mmCIF file of C-alpha atoms in Angstrom:
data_model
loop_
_atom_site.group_PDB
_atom_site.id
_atom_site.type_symbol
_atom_site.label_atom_id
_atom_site.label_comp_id
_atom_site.label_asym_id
_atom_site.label_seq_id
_atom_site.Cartn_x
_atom_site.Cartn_y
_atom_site.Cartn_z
ATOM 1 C CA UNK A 353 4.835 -23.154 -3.347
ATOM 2 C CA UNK A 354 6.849 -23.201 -6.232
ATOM 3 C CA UNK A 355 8.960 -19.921 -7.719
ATOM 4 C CA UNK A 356 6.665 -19.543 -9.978
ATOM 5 C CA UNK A 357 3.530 -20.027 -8.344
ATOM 6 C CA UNK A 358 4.536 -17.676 -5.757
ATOM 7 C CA UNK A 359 5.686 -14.807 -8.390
ATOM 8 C CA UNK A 360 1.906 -15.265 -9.747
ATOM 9 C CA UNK A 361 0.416 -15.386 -6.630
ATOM 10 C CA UNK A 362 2.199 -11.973 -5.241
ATOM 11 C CA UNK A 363 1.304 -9.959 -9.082
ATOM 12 C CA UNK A 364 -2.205 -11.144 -8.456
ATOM 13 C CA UNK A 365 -2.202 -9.631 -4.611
ATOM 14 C CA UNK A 366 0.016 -7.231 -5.974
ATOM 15 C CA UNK A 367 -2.495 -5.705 -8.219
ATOM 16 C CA UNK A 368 -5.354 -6.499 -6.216
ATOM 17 C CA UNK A 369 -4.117 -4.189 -3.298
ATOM 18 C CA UNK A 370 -2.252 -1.495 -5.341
ATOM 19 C CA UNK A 371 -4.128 -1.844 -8.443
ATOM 20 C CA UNK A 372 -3.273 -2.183 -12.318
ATOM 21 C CA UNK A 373 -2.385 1.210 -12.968
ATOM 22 C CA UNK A 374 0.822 1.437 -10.156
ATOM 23 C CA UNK A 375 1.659 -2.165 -10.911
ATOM 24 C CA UNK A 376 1.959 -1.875 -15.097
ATOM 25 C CA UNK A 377 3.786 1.908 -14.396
ATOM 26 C CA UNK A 378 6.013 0.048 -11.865
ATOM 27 C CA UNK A 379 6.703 -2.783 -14.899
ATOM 28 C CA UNK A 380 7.220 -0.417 -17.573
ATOM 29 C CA UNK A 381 9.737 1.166 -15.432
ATOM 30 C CA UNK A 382 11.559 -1.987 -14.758
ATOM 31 C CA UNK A 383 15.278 -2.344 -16.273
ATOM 32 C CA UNK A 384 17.280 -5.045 -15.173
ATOM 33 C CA UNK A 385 19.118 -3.383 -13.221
ATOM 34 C CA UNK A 386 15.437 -3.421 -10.533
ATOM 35 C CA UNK A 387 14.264 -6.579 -12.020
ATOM 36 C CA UNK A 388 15.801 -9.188 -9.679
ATOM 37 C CA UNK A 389 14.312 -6.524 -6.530
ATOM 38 C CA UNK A 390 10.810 -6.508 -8.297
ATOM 39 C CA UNK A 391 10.927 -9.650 -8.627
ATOM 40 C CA UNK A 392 11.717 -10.880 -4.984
ATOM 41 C CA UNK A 393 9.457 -8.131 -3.446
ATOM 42 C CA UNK A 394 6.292 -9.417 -6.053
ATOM 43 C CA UNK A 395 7.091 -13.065 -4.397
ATOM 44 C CA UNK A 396 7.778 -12.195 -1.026
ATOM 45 C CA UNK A 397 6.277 -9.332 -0.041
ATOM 46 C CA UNK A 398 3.348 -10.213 -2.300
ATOM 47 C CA UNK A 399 3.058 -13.241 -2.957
ATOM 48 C CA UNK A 400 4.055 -14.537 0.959
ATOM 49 C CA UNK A 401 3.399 -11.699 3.366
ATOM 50 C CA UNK A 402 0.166 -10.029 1.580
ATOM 51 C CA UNK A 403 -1.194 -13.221 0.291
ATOM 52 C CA UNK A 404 -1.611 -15.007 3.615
ATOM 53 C CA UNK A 405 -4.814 -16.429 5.101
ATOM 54 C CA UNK A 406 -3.489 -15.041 8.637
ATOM 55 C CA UNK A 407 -4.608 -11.518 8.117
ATOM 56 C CA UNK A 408 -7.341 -9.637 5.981
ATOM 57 C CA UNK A 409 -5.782 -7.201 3.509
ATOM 58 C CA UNK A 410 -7.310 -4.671 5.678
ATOM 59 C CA UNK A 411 -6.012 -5.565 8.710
ATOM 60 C CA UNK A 412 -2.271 -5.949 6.348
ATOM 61 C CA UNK A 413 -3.005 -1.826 4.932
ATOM 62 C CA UNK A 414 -3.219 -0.804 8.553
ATOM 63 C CA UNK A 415 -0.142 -2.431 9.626
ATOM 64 C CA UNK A 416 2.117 -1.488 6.913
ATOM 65 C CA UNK A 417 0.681 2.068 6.831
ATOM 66 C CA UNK A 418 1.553 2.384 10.728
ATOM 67 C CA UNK A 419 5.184 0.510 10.022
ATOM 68 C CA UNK A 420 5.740 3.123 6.904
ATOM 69 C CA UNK A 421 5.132 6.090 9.221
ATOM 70 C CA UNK A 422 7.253 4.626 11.564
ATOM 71 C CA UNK A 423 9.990 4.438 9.489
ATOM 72 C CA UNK A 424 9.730 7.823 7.800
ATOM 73 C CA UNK A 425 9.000 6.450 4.395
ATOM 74 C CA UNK A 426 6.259 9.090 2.895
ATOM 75 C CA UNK A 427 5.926 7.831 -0.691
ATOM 76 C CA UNK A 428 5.816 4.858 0.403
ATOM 77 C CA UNK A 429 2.671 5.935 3.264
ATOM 78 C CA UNK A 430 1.466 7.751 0.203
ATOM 79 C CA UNK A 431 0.770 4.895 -1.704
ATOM 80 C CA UNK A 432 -0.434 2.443 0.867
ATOM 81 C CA UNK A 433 -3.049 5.460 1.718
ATOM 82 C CA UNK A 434 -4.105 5.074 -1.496
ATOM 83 C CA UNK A 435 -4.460 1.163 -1.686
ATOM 84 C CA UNK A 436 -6.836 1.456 1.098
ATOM 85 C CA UNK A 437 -9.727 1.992 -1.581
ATOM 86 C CA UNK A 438 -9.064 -1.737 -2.269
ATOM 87 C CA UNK A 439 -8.402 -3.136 0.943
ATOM 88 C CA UNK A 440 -11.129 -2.049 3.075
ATOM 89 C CA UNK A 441 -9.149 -0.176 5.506
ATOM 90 C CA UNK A 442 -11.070 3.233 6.464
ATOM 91 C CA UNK A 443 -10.113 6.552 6.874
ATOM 92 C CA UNK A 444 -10.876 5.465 10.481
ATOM 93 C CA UNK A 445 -8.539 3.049 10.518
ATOM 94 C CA UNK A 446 -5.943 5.014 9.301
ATOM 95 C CA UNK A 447 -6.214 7.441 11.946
ATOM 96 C CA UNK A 448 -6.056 4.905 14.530
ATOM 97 C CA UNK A 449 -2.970 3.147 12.924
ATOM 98 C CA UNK A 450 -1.365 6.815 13.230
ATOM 99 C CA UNK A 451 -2.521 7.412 16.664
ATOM 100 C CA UNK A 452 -0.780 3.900 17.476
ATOM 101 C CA UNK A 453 2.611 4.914 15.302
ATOM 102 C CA UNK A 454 2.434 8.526 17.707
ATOM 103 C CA UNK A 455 2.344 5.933 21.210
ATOM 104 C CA UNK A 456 5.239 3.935 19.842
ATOM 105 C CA UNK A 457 7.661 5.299 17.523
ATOM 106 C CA UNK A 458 6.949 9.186 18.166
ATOM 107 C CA UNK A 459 4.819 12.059 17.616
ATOM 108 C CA UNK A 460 7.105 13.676 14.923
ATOM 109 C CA UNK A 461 6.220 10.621 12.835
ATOM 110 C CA UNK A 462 2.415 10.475 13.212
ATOM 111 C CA UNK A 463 2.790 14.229 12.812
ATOM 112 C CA UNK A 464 4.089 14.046 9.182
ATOM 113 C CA UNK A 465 2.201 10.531 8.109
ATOM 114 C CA UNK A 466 -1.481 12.803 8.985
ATOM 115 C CA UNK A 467 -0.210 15.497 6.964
ATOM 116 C CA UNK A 468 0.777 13.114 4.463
ATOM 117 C CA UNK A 469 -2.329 11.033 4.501
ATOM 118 C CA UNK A 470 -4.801 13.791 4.940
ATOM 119 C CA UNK A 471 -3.216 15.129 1.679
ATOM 120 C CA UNK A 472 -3.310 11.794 0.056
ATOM 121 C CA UNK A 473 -7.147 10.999 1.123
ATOM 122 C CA UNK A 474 -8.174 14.685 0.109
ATOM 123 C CA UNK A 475 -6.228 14.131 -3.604
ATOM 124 C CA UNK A 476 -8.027 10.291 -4.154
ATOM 125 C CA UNK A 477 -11.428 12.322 -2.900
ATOM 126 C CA UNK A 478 -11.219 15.035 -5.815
ATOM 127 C CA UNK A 479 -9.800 12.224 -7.981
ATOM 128 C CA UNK A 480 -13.318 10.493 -7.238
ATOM 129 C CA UNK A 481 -15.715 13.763 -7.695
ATOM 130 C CA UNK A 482 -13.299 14.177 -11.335
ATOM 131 C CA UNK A 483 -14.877 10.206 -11.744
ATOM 132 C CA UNK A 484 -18.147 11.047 -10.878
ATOM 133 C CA UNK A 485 -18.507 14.163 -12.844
ATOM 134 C CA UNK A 486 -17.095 12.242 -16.086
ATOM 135 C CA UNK A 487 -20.230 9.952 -15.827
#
């Protein structure tokens, strides 16, 4: 796949898993200092890794959720908690990609990525009653 086909590929995933709204805030915050990283992480990350047939993009959240916790990076769990309203993954399987991060990498982690997603799914919950009420 060509450059360019793979940078359009990965904003298309991009979006489609952390949605219009992070992706445009993300671009408007761009400078090019960060443009050559957003760049390679829209065509690899995206546009390789998420865009493969291999997985579902539910079966991609739960993994990169449990990888996130692992490694201690809470915005990072934050927002991937959040993307699970457009990849399918459930609160469910959250929990169970936690319970697999406390097994392997430690129970401090999973400790602090529940707190941080049970914060996170309670926030997008209230976000949704705000949506509902609006209508």
């Amino acid at each position: 796949m060509a450059d360019a086909d793979r940078f359009e590929t990965g904003m298309k995933t991009r979006r489609e898993v952390l949605g219009n709204a992070h992706v445009d805030r993300a671009q408007a915050a761009s400078t090019p200092f960060d443009q050559p990283f957003q760049r390679l992480i829209t065509e690899s990350a995206w546009g390789n890794v998420w865009s493969s047939p291999q997985w579902t993009k539910r079966e991609r959240s739960m993994v990169t959720i449990a990888l996130l916790a692992a490694l201690g990076q809470d915005e990072e769990v934050a927002m991937h908690v959040r993307a699970t309203a457009n990849t399918g993954a459930t609160e469910e399987d959250i929990r169970e990609a936690l319970m697999h991060v406390a097994i392997y990498a430690g129970v401090p982690a999973a400790n602090h990525a529940f707190k941080i997603a049970k914060n996170t799914l309670a926030d997008m919950r209230a976000a949704s009653l705000r949506e509902e009420e609006k209508k």
